[in-house]
mmCIF file of C-alpha atoms in Angstrom:
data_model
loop_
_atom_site.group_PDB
_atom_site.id
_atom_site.type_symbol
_atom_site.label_atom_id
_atom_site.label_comp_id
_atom_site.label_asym_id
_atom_site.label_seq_id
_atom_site.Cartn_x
_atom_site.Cartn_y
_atom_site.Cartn_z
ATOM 1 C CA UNK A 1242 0.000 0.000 0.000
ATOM 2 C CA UNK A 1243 1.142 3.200 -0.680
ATOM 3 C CA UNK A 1244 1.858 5.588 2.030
ATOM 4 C CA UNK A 1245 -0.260 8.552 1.223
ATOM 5 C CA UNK A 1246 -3.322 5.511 0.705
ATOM 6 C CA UNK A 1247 -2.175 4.319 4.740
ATOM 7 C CA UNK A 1248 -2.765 7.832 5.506
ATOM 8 C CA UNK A 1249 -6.264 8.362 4.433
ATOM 9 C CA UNK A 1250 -7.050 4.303 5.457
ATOM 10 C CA UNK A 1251 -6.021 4.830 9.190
ATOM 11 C CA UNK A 1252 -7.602 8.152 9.291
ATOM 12 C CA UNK A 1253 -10.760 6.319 8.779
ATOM 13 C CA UNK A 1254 -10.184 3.366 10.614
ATOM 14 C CA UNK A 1255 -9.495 5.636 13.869
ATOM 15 C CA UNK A 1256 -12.410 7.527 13.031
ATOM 16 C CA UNK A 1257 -14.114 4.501 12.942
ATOM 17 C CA UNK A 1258 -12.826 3.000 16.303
ATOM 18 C CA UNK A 1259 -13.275 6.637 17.847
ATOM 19 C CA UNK A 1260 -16.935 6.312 16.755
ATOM 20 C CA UNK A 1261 -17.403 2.638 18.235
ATOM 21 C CA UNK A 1262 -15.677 3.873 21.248
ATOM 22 C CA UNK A 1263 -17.790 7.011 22.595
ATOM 23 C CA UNK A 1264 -17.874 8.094 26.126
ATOM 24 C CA UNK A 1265 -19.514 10.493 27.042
ATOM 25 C CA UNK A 1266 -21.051 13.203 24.237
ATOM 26 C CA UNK A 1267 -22.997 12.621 21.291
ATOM 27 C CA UNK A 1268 -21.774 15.132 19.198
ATOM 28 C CA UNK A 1269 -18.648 13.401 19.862
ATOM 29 C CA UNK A 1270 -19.841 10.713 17.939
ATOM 30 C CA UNK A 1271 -21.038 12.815 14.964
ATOM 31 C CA UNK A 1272 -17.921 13.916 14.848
ATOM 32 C CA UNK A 1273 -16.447 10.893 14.416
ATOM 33 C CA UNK A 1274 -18.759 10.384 11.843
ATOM 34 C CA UNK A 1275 -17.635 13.627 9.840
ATOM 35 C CA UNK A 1276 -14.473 12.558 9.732
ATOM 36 C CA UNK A 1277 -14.998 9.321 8.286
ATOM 37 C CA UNK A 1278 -16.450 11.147 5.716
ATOM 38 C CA UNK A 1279 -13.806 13.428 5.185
ATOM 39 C CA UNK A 1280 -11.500 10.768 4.554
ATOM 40 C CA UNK A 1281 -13.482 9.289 2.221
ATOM 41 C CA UNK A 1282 -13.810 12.262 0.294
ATOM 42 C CA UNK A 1283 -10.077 12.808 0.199
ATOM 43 C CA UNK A 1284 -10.516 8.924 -0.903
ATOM 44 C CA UNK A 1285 -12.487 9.798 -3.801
ATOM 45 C CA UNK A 1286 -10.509 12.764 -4.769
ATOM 46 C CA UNK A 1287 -7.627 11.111 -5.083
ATOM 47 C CA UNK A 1288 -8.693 7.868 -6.815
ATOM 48 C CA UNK A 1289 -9.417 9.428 -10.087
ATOM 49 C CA UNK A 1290 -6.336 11.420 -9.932
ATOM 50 C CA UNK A 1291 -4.058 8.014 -9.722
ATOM 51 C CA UNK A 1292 -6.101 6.397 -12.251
ATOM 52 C CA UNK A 1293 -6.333 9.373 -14.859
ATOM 53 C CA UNK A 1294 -10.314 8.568 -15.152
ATOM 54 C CA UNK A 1295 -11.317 12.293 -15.070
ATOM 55 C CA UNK A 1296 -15.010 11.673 -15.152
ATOM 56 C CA UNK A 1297 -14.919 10.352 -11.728
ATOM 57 C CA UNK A 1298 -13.843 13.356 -10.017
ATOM 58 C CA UNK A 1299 -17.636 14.014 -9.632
ATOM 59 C CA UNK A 1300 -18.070 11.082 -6.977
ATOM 60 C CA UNK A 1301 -16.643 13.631 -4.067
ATOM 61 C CA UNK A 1302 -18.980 16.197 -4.981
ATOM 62 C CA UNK A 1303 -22.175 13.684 -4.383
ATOM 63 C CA UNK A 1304 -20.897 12.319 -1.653
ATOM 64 C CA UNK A 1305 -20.351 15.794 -0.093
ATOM 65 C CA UNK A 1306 -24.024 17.165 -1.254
ATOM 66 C CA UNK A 1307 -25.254 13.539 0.897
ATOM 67 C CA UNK A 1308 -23.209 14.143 3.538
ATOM 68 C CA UNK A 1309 -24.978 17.788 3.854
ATOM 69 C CA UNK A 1310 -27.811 16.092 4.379
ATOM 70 C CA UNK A 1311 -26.110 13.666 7.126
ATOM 71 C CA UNK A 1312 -24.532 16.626 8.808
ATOM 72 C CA UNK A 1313 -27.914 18.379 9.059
ATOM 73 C CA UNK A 1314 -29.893 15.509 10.671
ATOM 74 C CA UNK A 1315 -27.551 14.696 13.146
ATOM 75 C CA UNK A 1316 -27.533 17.998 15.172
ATOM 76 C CA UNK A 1317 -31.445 17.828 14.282
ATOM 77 C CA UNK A 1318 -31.678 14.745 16.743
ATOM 78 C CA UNK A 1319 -28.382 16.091 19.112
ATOM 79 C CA UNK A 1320 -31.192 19.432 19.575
ATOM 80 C CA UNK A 1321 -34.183 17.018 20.553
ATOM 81 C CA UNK A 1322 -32.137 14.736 22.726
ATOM 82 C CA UNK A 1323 -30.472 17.876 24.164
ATOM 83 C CA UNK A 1324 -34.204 19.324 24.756
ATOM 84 C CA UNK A 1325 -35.825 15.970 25.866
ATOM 85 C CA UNK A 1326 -32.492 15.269 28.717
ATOM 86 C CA UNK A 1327 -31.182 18.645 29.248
ATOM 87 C CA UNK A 1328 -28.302 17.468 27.320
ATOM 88 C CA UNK A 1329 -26.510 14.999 25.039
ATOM 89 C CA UNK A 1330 -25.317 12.925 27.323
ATOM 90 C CA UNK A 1331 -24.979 9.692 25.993
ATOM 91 C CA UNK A 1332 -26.005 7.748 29.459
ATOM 92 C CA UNK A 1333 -29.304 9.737 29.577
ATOM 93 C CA UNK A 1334 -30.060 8.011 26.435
ATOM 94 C CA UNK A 1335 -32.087 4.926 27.868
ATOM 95 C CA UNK A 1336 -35.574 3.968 27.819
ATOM 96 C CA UNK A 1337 -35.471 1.881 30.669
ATOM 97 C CA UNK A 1338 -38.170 3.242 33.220
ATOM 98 C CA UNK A 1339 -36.551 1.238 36.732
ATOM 99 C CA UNK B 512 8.393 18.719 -1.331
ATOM 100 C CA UNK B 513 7.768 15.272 -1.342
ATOM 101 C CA UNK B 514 8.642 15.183 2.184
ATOM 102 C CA UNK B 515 5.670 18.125 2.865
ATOM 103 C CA UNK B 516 3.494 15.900 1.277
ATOM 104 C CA UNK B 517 4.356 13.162 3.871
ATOM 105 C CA UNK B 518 3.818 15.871 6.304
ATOM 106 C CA UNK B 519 0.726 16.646 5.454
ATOM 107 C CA UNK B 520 -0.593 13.338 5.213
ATOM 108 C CA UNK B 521 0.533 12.701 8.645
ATOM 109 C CA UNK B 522 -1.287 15.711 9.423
ATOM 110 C CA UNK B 523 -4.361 14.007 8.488
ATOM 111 C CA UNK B 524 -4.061 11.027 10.440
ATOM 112 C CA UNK B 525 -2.965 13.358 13.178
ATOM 113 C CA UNK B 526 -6.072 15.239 13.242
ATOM 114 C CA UNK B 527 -8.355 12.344 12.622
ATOM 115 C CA UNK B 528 -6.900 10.592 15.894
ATOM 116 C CA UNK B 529 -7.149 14.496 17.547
ATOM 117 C CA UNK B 530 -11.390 14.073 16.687
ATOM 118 C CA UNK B 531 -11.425 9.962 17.401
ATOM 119 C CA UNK B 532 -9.788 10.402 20.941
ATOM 120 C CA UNK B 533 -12.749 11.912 22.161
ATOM 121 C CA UNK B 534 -11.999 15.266 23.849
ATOM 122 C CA UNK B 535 -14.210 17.381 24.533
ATOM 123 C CA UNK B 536 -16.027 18.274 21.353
ATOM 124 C CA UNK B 537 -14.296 22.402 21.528
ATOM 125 C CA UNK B 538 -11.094 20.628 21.054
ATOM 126 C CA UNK B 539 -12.523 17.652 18.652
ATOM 127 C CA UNK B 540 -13.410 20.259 15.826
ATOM 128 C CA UNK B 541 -9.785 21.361 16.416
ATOM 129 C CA UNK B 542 -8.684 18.275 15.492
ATOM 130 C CA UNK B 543 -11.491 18.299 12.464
ATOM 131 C CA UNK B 544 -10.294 21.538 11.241
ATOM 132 C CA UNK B 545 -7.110 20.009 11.164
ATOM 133 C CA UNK B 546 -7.972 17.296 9.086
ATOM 134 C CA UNK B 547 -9.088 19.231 6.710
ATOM 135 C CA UNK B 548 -6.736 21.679 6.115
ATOM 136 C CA UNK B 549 -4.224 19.169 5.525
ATOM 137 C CA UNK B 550 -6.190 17.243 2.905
ATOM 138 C CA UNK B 551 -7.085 20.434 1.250
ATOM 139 C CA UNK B 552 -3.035 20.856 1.204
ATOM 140 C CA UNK B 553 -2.802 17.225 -0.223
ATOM 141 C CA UNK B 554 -5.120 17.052 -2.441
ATOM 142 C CA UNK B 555 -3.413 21.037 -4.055
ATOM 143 C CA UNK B 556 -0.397 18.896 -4.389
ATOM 144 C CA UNK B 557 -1.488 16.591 -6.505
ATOM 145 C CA UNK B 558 -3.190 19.551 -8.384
ATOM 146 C CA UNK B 559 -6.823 18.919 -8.386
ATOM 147 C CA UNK B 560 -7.485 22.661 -7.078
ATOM 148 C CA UNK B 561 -11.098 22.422 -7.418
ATOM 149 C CA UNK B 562 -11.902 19.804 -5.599
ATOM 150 C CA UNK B 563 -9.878 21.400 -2.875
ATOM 151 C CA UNK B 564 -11.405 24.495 -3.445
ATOM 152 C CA UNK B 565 -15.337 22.506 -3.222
ATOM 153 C CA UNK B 566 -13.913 21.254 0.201
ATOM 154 C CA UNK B 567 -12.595 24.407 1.654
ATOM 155 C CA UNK B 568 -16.208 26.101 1.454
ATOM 156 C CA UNK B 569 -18.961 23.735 1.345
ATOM 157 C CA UNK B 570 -17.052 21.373 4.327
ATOM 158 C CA UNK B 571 -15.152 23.819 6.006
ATOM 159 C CA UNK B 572 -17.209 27.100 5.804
ATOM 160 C CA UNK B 573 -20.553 25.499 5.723
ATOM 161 C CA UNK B 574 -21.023 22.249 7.445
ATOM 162 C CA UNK B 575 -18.379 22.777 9.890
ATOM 163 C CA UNK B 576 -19.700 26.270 11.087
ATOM 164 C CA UNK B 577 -23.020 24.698 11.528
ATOM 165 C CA UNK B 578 -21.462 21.974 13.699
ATOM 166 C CA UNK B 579 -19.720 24.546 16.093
ATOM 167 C CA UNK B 580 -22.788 26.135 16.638
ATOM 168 C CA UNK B 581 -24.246 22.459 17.481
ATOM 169 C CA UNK B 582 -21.385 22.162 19.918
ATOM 170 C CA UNK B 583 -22.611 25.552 21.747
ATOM 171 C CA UNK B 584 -25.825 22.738 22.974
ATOM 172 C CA UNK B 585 -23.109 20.469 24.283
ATOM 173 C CA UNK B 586 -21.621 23.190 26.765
ATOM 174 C CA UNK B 587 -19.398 21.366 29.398
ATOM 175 C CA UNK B 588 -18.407 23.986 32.360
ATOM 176 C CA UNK B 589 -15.278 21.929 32.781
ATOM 177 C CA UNK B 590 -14.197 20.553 29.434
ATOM 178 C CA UNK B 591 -11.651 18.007 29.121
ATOM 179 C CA UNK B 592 -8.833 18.901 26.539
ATOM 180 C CA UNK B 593 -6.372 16.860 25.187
ATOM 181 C CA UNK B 594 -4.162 17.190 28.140
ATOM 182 C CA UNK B 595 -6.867 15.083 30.840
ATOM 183 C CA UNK B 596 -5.531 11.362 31.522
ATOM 184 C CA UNK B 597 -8.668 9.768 30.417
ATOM 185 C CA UNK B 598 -8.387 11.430 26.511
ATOM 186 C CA UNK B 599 -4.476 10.776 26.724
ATOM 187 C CA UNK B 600 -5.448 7.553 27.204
ATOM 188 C CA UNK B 601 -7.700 6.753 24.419
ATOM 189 C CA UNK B 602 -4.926 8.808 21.988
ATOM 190 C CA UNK B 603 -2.390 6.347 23.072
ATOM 191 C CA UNK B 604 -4.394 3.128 22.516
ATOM 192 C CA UNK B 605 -5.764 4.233 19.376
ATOM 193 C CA UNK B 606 -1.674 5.048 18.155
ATOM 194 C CA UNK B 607 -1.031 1.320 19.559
ATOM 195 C CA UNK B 608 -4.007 -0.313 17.108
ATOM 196 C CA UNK B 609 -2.406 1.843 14.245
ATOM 197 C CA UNK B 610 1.254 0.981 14.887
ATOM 198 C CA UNK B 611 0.014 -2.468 15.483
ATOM 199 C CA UNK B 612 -2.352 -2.715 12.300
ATOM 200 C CA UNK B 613 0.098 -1.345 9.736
ATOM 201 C CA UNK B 614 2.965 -3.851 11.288
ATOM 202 C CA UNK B 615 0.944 -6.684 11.187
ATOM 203 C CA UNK B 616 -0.702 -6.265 7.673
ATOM 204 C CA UNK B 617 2.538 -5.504 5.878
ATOM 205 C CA UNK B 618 2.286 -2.217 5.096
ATOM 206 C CA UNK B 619 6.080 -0.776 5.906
ATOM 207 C CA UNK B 620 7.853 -2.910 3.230
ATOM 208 C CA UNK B 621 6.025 -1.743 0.418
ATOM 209 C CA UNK B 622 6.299 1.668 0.346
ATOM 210 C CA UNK B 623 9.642 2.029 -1.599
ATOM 211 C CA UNK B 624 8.384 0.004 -4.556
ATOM 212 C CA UNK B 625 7.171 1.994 -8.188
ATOM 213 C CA UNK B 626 8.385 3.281 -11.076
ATOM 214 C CA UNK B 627 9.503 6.620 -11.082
ATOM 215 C CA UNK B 628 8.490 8.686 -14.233
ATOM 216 C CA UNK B 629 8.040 12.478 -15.285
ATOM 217 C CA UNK B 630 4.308 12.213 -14.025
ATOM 218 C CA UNK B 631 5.012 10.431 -10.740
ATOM 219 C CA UNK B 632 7.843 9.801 -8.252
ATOM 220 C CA UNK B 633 7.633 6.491 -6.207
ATOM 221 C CA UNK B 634 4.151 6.091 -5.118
ATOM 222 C CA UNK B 635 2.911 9.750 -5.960
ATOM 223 C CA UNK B 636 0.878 10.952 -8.936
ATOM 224 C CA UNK B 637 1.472 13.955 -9.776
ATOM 225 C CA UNK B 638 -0.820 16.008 -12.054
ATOM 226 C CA UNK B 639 -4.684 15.889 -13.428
ATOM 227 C CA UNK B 640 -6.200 18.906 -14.927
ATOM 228 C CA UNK B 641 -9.826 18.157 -14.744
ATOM 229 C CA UNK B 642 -13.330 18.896 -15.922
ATOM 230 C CA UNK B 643 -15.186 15.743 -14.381
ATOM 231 C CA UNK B 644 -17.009 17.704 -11.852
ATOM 232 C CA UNK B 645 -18.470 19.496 -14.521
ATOM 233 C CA UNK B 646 -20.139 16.503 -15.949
ATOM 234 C CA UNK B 647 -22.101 16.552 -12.663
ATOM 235 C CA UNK B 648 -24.369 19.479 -14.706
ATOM 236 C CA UNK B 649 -23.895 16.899 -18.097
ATOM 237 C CA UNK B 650 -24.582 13.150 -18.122
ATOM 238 C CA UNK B 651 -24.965 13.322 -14.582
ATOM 239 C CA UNK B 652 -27.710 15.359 -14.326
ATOM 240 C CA UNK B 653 -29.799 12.328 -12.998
ATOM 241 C CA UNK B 654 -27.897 11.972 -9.649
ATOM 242 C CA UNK B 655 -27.281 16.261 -9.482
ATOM 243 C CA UNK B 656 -31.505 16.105 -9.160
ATOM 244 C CA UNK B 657 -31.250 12.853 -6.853
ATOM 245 C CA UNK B 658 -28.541 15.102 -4.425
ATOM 246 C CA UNK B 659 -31.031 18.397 -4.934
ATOM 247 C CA UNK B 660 -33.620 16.951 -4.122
ATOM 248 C CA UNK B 661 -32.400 14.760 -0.920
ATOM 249 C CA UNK B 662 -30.754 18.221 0.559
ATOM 250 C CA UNK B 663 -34.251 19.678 0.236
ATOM 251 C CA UNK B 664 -35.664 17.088 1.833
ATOM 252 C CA UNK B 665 -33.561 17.025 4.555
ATOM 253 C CA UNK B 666 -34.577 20.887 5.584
ATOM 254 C CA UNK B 667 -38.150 19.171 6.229
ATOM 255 C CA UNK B 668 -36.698 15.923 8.174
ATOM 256 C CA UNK B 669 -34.746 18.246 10.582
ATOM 257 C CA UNK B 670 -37.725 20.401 10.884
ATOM 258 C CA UNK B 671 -39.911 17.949 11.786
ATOM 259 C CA UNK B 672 -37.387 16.189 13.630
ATOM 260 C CA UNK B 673 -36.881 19.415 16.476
ATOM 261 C CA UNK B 674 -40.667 19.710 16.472
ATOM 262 C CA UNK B 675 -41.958 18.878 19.949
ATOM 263 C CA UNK B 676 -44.706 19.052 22.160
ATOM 264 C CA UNK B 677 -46.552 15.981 20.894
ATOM 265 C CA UNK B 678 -45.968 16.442 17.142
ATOM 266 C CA UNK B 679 -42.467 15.663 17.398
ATOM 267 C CA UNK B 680 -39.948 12.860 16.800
ATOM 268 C CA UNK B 681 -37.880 12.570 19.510
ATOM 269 C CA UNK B 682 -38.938 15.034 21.954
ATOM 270 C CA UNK B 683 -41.219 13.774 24.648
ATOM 271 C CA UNK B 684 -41.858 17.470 26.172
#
């Protein structure tokens, strides 16, 4: 593997871990979640680049426009969790009535 | 500049293991901003400016700046930066599974192999002048409506997600 593609690969895969292993905020979380992103935007960018396919430079441009839309509805529910518990503490989020 | 190019790729990883060691989230958009400063540097060095450029202002200036004002909700009177034990902690195991990952899988005795041409120098490319994103507006007009049309429907999900008092979602007040 190339070490620019390790870069970009272990970016993600911490991302990925960071998001698996949240403590204590859930905005924490998103943010783990942004970052995957990023890196696979950076991903996408690149890819076409190495493999001279120019019409594939478009791909990081959808998956930003979708990621919009990711970005938005996550602080949507962060708000009503943060109204609901007083805030986004990831421990108030239980259902269990004992 | 080769070696700036390393740089900022370890940037990258740097500020992705800044946002996945779980700070508090002030200093986790640090480590965001980070992140993407240094791919917008990478991705200039291998000369696609525009998609650089696309990440800059619609990530960075737009989705970013929305997120900080998200993180004004999550407002710790004692936040813990990067310097508490407990997010020094999670740095360090996280740099242990990486150091252990690319060791096991290989990934340190391959980097010196590749030819090395006018266009590319070991395992770089170098150069792509581009137009593809403008085919988004061309043949890919079906998935520009698709992405239109799922933004604009998000602006009605989050409003009816933060709707409460008995119309709403999530909220149960």
């Amino acid at each position: 593997m190339s070490l620019l593609h390790l870069s970009f690969y272990s970016a993600f895969a911490l991302s990925g871990l960071g998001l698996a292993f949240h403590r204590t905020h859930l905005i924490s979380a998103l943010l783990c979640l942004e970052s995957m992103i990023l890196s696979l935007y950076i991903a996408l960018s690149i890819q076409p680049v190495e493999n001279q396919a120019t019409s594939f430079t478009l791909t990081p441009v959808l998956i930003l426009a979708f990621s919009a839309c990711e970005a938005g509805a996550g602080p949507a529910i962060l708000v009503t969790s943060t109204r609901t518990h007083g805030s986004d503490h990831l421990h108030n989020l239980n259902l269990l009535q004992c | 500049m080769t070696y700036f190019v390393f740089f900022l790729g370890l940037g990258f990883v740097l500020g992705g293991l800044g946002v996945a060691s779980n700070p508090s989230p002030y200093y986790g958009i640090v480590g965001l901003v980070v992140a993407s400063v240094t791919g917008c540097g990478w991705l200039l060095s291998l000369g696609v400016s525009f998609v650089s450029l696309v990440l800059f202002m619609v990530y960075l200036g737009g989705m970013l700046v929305v997120f900080v004002y998200s993180v004004s909700l999550a407002a710790d009177p004692f936040p813990e930066a990067w310097g508490d034990w407990r997010v020094v902690g999670y740095g360090l195991g996280f740099v242990l599974v990486l150091v252990i990952g690319v060791i096991v899988g290989g990934f340190i005795e391959g980097w010196k192999l590749g030819l090395v041409t006018v266009d590319s120098g070991g395992m770089f490319s170098v150069r792509l002048d581009f137009s593809g994103v403008a085919l988004f507006y061309s043949c890919g007009v079906g998935m520009f409506l698709v992405a239109g049309w799922g933004l604009l429907l998000t602006l009605f999900v989050v409003l009816e997600v933060v709707r409460g008092l008995s119309r709403g979602a999530i909220r149960a007040v």
